[in-house]
Coordinates of C-alpha atoms and ligand atoms in Angstrom, one line a residue:
M1 CA 145.3 5.3 109.5
V2 CA 147.2 5.6 106.2
A3 CA 146.9 9.1 104.8
V4 CA 147.3 9.2 101.1
V5 CA 146.6 12.5 99.4
A6 CA 147.3 12.0 95.7
A7 CA 148.2 15.0 93.7
A8 CA 145.3 16.4 91.7
A9 CA 145.7 14.7 88.4
L10 CA 143.7 16.1 85.4
A11 CA 140.5 14.1 85.1
M12 CA 139.7 15.6 81.6
R13 CA 142.3 15.8 79.0
Q14 CA 142.3 17.3 75.5
L15 CA 143.7 14.9 72.9
G16 CA 145.8 15.6 70.0
T17 CA 148.7 17.9 69.5
R18 CA 149.0 19.0 65.8
G19 CA 149.3 22.7 65.4
I20 CA 148.6 23.4 69.1
V21 CA 150.6 25.7 71.3
R22 CA 150.1 24.7 75.0
E23 CA 150.9 26.7 78.3
R24 CA 150.7 24.9 81.5
W25 CA 151.3 26.4 85.0
P26 CA 150.4 25.7 88.6
V27 CA 147.6 27.7 90.3
M28 CA 144.9 27.1 92.9
G29 CA 146.7 23.9 94.0
T30 CA 146.1 22.4 90.5
V31 CA 147.3 22.9 86.9
A32 CA 146.1 25.6 84.6
V33 CA 146.4 24.9 80.8
L34 CA 145.7 27.2 77.9
A35 CA 145.7 25.3 74.5
H36 CA 145.9 27.5 71.5
R37 CA 145.0 26.3 67.9
G38 CA 146.1 28.9 65.4
G39 CA 145.8 32.7 66.5
T40 CA 148.7 35.1 66.5
P41 CA 151.5 35.4 69.3
E42 CA 149.7 38.6 70.3
A43 CA 146.4 36.9 70.6
R44 CA 148.0 34.1 72.7
V45 CA 149.6 36.8 75.1
E46 CA 146.4 38.5 75.5
A47 CA 144.5 35.3 76.2
R48 CA 147.0 34.5 78.9
A49 CA 146.9 37.9 80.4
K50 CA 143.1 37.7 80.7
T51 CA 143.3 34.2 82.2
D52 CA 146.0 35.3 84.9
A53 CA 143.8 38.3 85.7
A54 CA 140.6 36.1 86.2
Y55 CA 142.4 33.5 88.2
S56 CA 144.1 36.0 90.6
L57 CA 140.8 37.7 91.3
V58 CA 139.2 34.2 92.1
E59 CA 142.2 33.5 94.4
R60 CA 141.9 36.9 96.1
L61 CA 138.2 36.7 96.6
L62 CA 137.2 33.0 96.8
S63 CA 140.2 30.8 98.1
A64 CA 139.2 28.8 101.3
W65 CA 143.0 28.0 101.2
N66 CA 144.2 31.6 101.7
P67 CA 143.5 33.0 105.2
E68 CA 143.5 36.6 103.7
S69 CA 141.0 35.8 101.1
E70 CA 137.6 37.7 101.2
L71 CA 135.8 34.3 101.6
S72 CA 138.0 33.4 104.5
R73 CA 137.8 36.6 106.2
L74 CA 134.0 36.7 105.9
A75 CA 133.8 33.1 107.1
R76 CA 135.8 34.1 110.2
E77 CA 133.4 36.9 111.0
G78 CA 130.6 34.3 110.8
C79 CA 129.0 36.0 107.8
T80 CA 125.4 34.9 107.1
N81 CA 124.4 37.4 104.5
W82 CA 127.0 36.3 101.9
L83 CA 125.2 37.7 98.8
E84 CA 125.1 41.1 100.3
R85 CA 128.6 41.1 101.7
V86 CA 130.9 39.6 98.9
S87 CA 132.4 41.6 96.0
V88 CA 130.1 42.0 93.1
E89 CA 132.5 40.3 90.7
V90 CA 132.1 36.9 92.5
R91 CA 128.4 37.2 93.5
P92 CA 127.2 35.0 90.6
C93 CA 129.3 32.2 92.1
Y94 CA 127.9 32.4 95.4
A95 CA 124.4 32.7 94.2
E96 CA 124.8 29.5 92.0
A97 CA 126.4 27.6 95.0
L98 CA 123.4 28.6 97.1
R99 CA 120.9 27.7 94.4
L100 CA 122.5 24.5 93.9
A101 CA 122.5 23.7 97.6
E102 CA 118.8 24.5 97.8
L103 CA 117.7 22.6 94.6
S104 CA 119.7 19.6 95.6
G105 CA 118.4 19.4 99.1
G106 CA 121.8 20.1 100.4
A107 CA 123.7 17.3 98.5
F108 CA 125.8 20.1 97.3
N109 CA 126.8 22.1 100.4
P110 CA 129.4 24.8 100.7
R111 CA 129.6 24.2 104.3
V112 CA 131.1 20.7 104.2
G113 CA 134.6 22.3 104.9
V114 CA 134.2 21.7 108.6
K115 CA 133.9 18.0 108.2
L116 CA 136.5 17.7 105.5
R117 CA 139.0 19.3 108.0
E118 CA 137.9 16.8 110.8
L119 CA 138.6 14.1 108.2
G120 CA 141.9 15.7 107.3
V121 CA 141.2 15.1 103.6
G122 CA 142.7 17.6 101.2
S123 CA 141.3 20.3 103.2
G124 CA 143.9 22.8 104.4
T125 CA 141.0 25.1 104.2
Y126 CA 140.8 28.2 106.5
S127 CA 137.1 28.5 106.1
D128 CA 133.9 26.5 107.0
F129 CA 132.4 28.0 103.8
D130 CA 134.1 26.4 100.8
L131 CA 133.4 27.0 97.0
G132 CA 136.1 24.6 96.0
A133 CA 133.4 22.7 94.1
I134 CA 132.3 25.6 91.8
A135 CA 134.9 28.4 91.9
K136 CA 137.4 26.8 89.5
G137 CA 134.6 26.7 86.9
F138 CA 133.7 30.2 87.5
A139 CA 137.3 31.2 87.1
V140 CA 137.3 29.4 83.6
D141 CA 134.1 31.3 82.7
L142 CA 135.7 34.6 83.6
A143 CA 138.9 33.9 81.7
A144 CA 136.8 32.7 78.6
A145 CA 134.6 35.9 78.8
G146 CA 137.6 38.1 78.4
M147 CA 138.9 36.5 75.2
R148 CA 138.2 37.8 71.7
G149 CA 136.9 34.5 70.4
D150 CA 138.5 34.9 67.0
A151 CA 141.1 32.3 67.7
D152 CA 140.5 28.7 69.0
V153 CA 141.5 28.3 72.7
L154 CA 140.8 25.6 75.2
V155 CA 140.8 26.9 78.7
D156 CA 141.5 24.2 81.3
L157 CA 141.8 24.6 85.1
G158 CA 142.4 21.4 86.8
G159 CA 140.2 19.5 84.3
N160 CA 137.4 22.2 84.1
L161 CA 137.4 22.9 80.4
R162 CA 135.8 25.4 78.3
V163 CA 136.0 25.9 74.5
V164 CA 136.5 29.5 73.1
G165 CA 136.4 30.1 69.3
T166 CA 134.8 28.1 66.5
G167 CA 136.4 24.7 66.5
A168 CA 135.7 21.7 68.5
W169 CA 138.2 19.8 70.8
R170 CA 138.5 16.2 71.0
T171 CA 138.3 15.4 74.8
G172 CA 139.1 12.2 76.9
V173 CA 137.5 11.2 80.2
R174 CA 140.3 9.5 82.0
D175 CA 139.9 6.1 83.4
P176 CA 139.4 6.7 87.2
F177 CA 141.2 3.4 88.0
H178 CA 144.4 4.7 86.8
R179 CA 144.9 2.2 84.0
G180 CA 146.0 4.8 81.5
A181 CA 143.5 4.7 78.6
N182 CA 140.5 6.8 78.4
A183 CA 137.2 5.7 79.7
A184 CA 135.4 7.8 76.9
V185 CA 136.3 10.1 74.1
F186 CA 133.9 13.0 72.6
D187 CA 134.2 16.2 71.0
L188 CA 133.7 19.3 73.1
A189 CA 131.8 21.7 70.9
P190 CA 132.4 25.6 70.6
G191 CA 131.3 27.3 73.8
E192 CA 130.7 24.0 75.7
S193 CA 132.3 23.2 79.0
V194 CA 133.1 19.9 80.8
A195 CA 134.0 19.0 84.4
T196 CA 134.8 15.8 86.2
S197 CA 134.5 15.0 89.9
G198 CA 136.0 12.0 91.2
N199 CA 137.2 10.0 94.3
Y200 CA 140.7 9.2 92.9
E201 CA 142.4 12.5 93.1
R202 CA 142.1 13.8 96.6
F203 CA 141.3 11.2 99.3
I204 CA 142.6 9.5 102.6
E205 CA 142.5 5.9 103.0
R206 CA 141.4 4.6 106.6
D207 CA 141.2 0.9 107.6
G208 CA 140.9 0.0 103.9
I209 CA 138.2 2.5 103.0
R210 CA 139.0 5.5 100.6
Y211 CA 137.4 8.7 101.9
S212 CA 137.3 11.1 99.0
H213 CA 137.3 14.9 99.3
I214 CA 133.6 14.9 98.3
L215 CA 131.1 14.3 100.9
D216 CA 127.3 14.1 101.0
G217 CA 126.4 17.6 102.0
R218 CA 123.2 16.3 103.6
T219 CA 124.9 13.9 106.1
G220 CA 128.5 14.8 106.0
E221 CA 129.1 11.1 105.2
H222 CA 131.5 10.1 102.4
V223 CA 129.9 8.9 99.2
A224 CA 130.3 5.3 98.3
G225 CA 129.8 3.5 94.9
I226 CA 130.8 6.3 92.3
A227 CA 134.4 6.8 91.1
A228 CA 133.7 9.7 88.8
V229 CA 131.0 12.0 87.1
T230 CA 131.6 14.0 83.9
V231 CA 129.2 16.8 83.0
V232 CA 128.9 18.6 79.7
T233 CA 127.2 22.0 79.7
P234 CA 126.1 24.3 76.8
P235 CA 127.5 27.8 76.4
E236 CA 124.4 29.3 78.4
Y237 CA 125.2 27.1 81.3
G238 CA 129.1 27.5 81.3
A239 CA 131.9 26.0 83.1
M240 CA 130.9 27.1 86.6
L241 CA 127.7 25.0 86.3
A242 CA 129.6 22.0 85.0
D243 CA 131.9 22.2 88.0
G244 CA 129.2 22.6 90.5
L245 CA 126.9 19.9 88.8
S246 CA 129.8 17.3 88.7
T247 CA 130.0 17.5 92.5
T248 CA 126.3 17.5 92.9
L249 CA 125.8 14.5 90.7
F250 CA 128.7 12.6 92.2
V251 CA 126.6 12.9 95.6
L252 CA 123.3 12.2 94.0
G253 CA 124.3 9.2 92.1
P254 CA 122.7 8.2 88.6
E255 CA 119.1 7.8 89.4
E256 CA 118.6 10.8 91.7
G257 CA 121.1 12.7 89.6
M258 CA 119.2 12.2 86.3
R259 CA 115.9 13.3 87.9
F260 CA 117.7 16.4 89.4
L261 CA 119.2 17.2 85.9
R262 CA 115.9 16.6 83.9
S263 CA 114.1 18.9 86.4
H264 CA 116.4 21.9 86.9
Y265 CA 119.3 21.6 84.2
P266 CA 117.8 19.8 81.2
R267 CA 120.5 21.1 78.8
A268 CA 123.4 19.5 80.8
L269 CA 124.7 16.0 79.9
A270 CA 126.2 13.6 82.4
L271 CA 128.2 10.2 82.6
W272 CA 128.7 8.3 85.8
I273 CA 131.5 5.8 86.3
P274 CA 130.6 3.5 89.2
D275 CA 133.4 2.6 91.6
C276 CA 133.8 -1.1 90.5
P277 CA 137.2 -1.5 88.8
D278 CA 136.8 -5.2 88.4
S279 CA 133.6 -4.9 86.2
P280 CA 134.1 -1.3 84.8
R281 CA 131.0 0.2 83.1
M282 CA 129.3 3.7 82.7
V283 CA 125.9 5.0 83.2
A284 CA 124.6 7.8 81.0
P285 CA 121.3 9.0 79.2
P286 CA 121.0 8.5 75.4
E287 CA 121.8 12.2 74.7
M288 CA 125.3 11.7 76.3
K289 CA 125.8 8.2 74.8
S290 CA 125.2 9.6 71.3
R291 CA 128.0 12.1 71.9
L292 CA 130.7 9.4 72.6
L293 CA 133.2 8.7 69.7
E294 CA 134.8 6.0 71.9
C295 CA 133.9 4.2 75.1
A296 CA 136.1 1.5 76.8
W297 CA 133.3 -0.1 78.7
P298 CA 129.6 -1.1 78.5
I299 CA 127.3 1.9 79.0
I300 CA 123.9 1.4 81.0
N301 CA 121.2 3.7 79.9
I302 CA 119.4 5.9 82.3
Ligands
FAD401 P1 135.2 19.1 92.9 O1 134.4 17.9 92.8 O2 134.9 20.2 91.9 O3 135.0 19.7 94.4 C1 135.2 19.0 95.4 C2 135.6 20.1 96.6 O4 134.4 20.6 96.9 C3 136.2 19.4 97.8 O5 137.6 19.5 97.6 C4 135.6 20.3 98.9 O6 136.4 21.4 99.0 C5 134.2 20.6 98.3 N1 133.0 19.8 98.6 C6 133.2 18.4 99.0 N2 131.9 17.9 99.1 C7 131.1 18.9 98.7 C8 129.6 19.0 98.5 N3 129.0 17.9 98.9 N4 129.1 20.2 98.3 C9 129.9 21.2 97.9 N5 131.3 21.2 97.9 C10 131.8 20.0 98.4 N6 144.0 23.3 96.7 C11 145.3 23.1 97.3 O7 145.7 22.0 97.4 N7 146.1 24.2 97.5 C12 145.5 25.5 97.2 O8 146.3 26.5 97.5 C13 144.3 25.7 96.7 N8 143.9 26.9 96.4 C14 142.5 27.0 95.8 C15 142.1 28.3 95.6 C16 140.9 28.3 95.0 C17 140.4 29.8 94.7 C18 140.0 27.2 94.7 C19 138.6 27.5 94.1 C20 140.5 26.0 94.9 C21 141.8 25.9 95.6 N9 142.3 24.6 95.8 C22 143.4 24.6 96.4 C23 141.4 23.3 95.9 C24 141.6 22.5 94.5 O9 142.1 23.4 93.4 C25 140.2 22.1 94.1 O10 139.3 23.1 93.9 C26 139.6 21.1 95.0 O11 140.5 20.0 95.1 C27 138.3 20.6 94.3 O12 138.3 20.6 93.0 P2 138.0 19.2 92.1 O13 137.8 19.5 90.8 O14 139.1 18.2 92.3 O15 136.7 18.6 92.8
MG402 MG1 133.3 20.6 90.9

């Protein structure tokens, strides 16, 4: 068995550099970026302070990678009444994770930690209950909520992006087959969020098969056929939902995923990239296709 665990690359990237001040730092096993366009040095310092406060609260309460976090401690105690027991600041994250699990018939499933650990894929987790699929988006919403909004800031945590302020940000969806260019380019509008889930960042290879860190929560099996899913959400859905939906739609695939979105989250947009590097293409509804300024491959309507 060859264990190859690639470092988490940024699936989404903000394009363009003119007049942008960017800060980058490691956190939660990934990379945090704040991109400021305009604004005063004081506003930038304040935005960074709000972001640091949000991320350390999420690490302290929601990390399945820290044995002393509230989540790991409650999981060790065999907690079953999570919504009553967890700190009030993070209750919305648990509630949305449990709602996604119920609505998706278990495709999204915070309990996959056990199986991931058995597989040994990117799961140094200390907990059988794992919010790794939604908690970074929640952290981004928390950071964005603390900002004044009078300066343009792009909050990015491991490729979970949210736009603060009044300007749009040109955003690229990376080619999941690592050929360097963008698969697609679009403008992320003020207040919108975007997240991507993929099988090309954290995985192991066993007998020539790549097992990604995303499992079908209904079966515990690895998900074949999809390389990446990108989800764009409006301000009222936020980055937490973009994060949780990208994982859910990765598991459900395009047909079932579009039915799921249209029934439960009709204002979200999605773009699937099937795992076929030799004949790359994308699958997206017309509402997403009309947002794309560039796309490297044919798009199949859904
Ligand atoms: P996403 O698609 O957003 O989520 C995939 C993750 O969700 C998997 O890693 C797994 O944990 C879980 N998952 C898999 N299948 C399902 C499913 N069907 N339903 C629900 N969930 C599923 N990583 C480190 O290497 N070191 C750290 O110290 C570290 N600390 C962290 C602390 C916090 C608070 C959080 C939230 C995450 C931390 N991580 C750490 C994990 C890492 O940052 C990413 O969160 C993780 O790799 C998943 O993010 P993603 O966007 O790549 O994938
Ligand atoms: Mg996610």
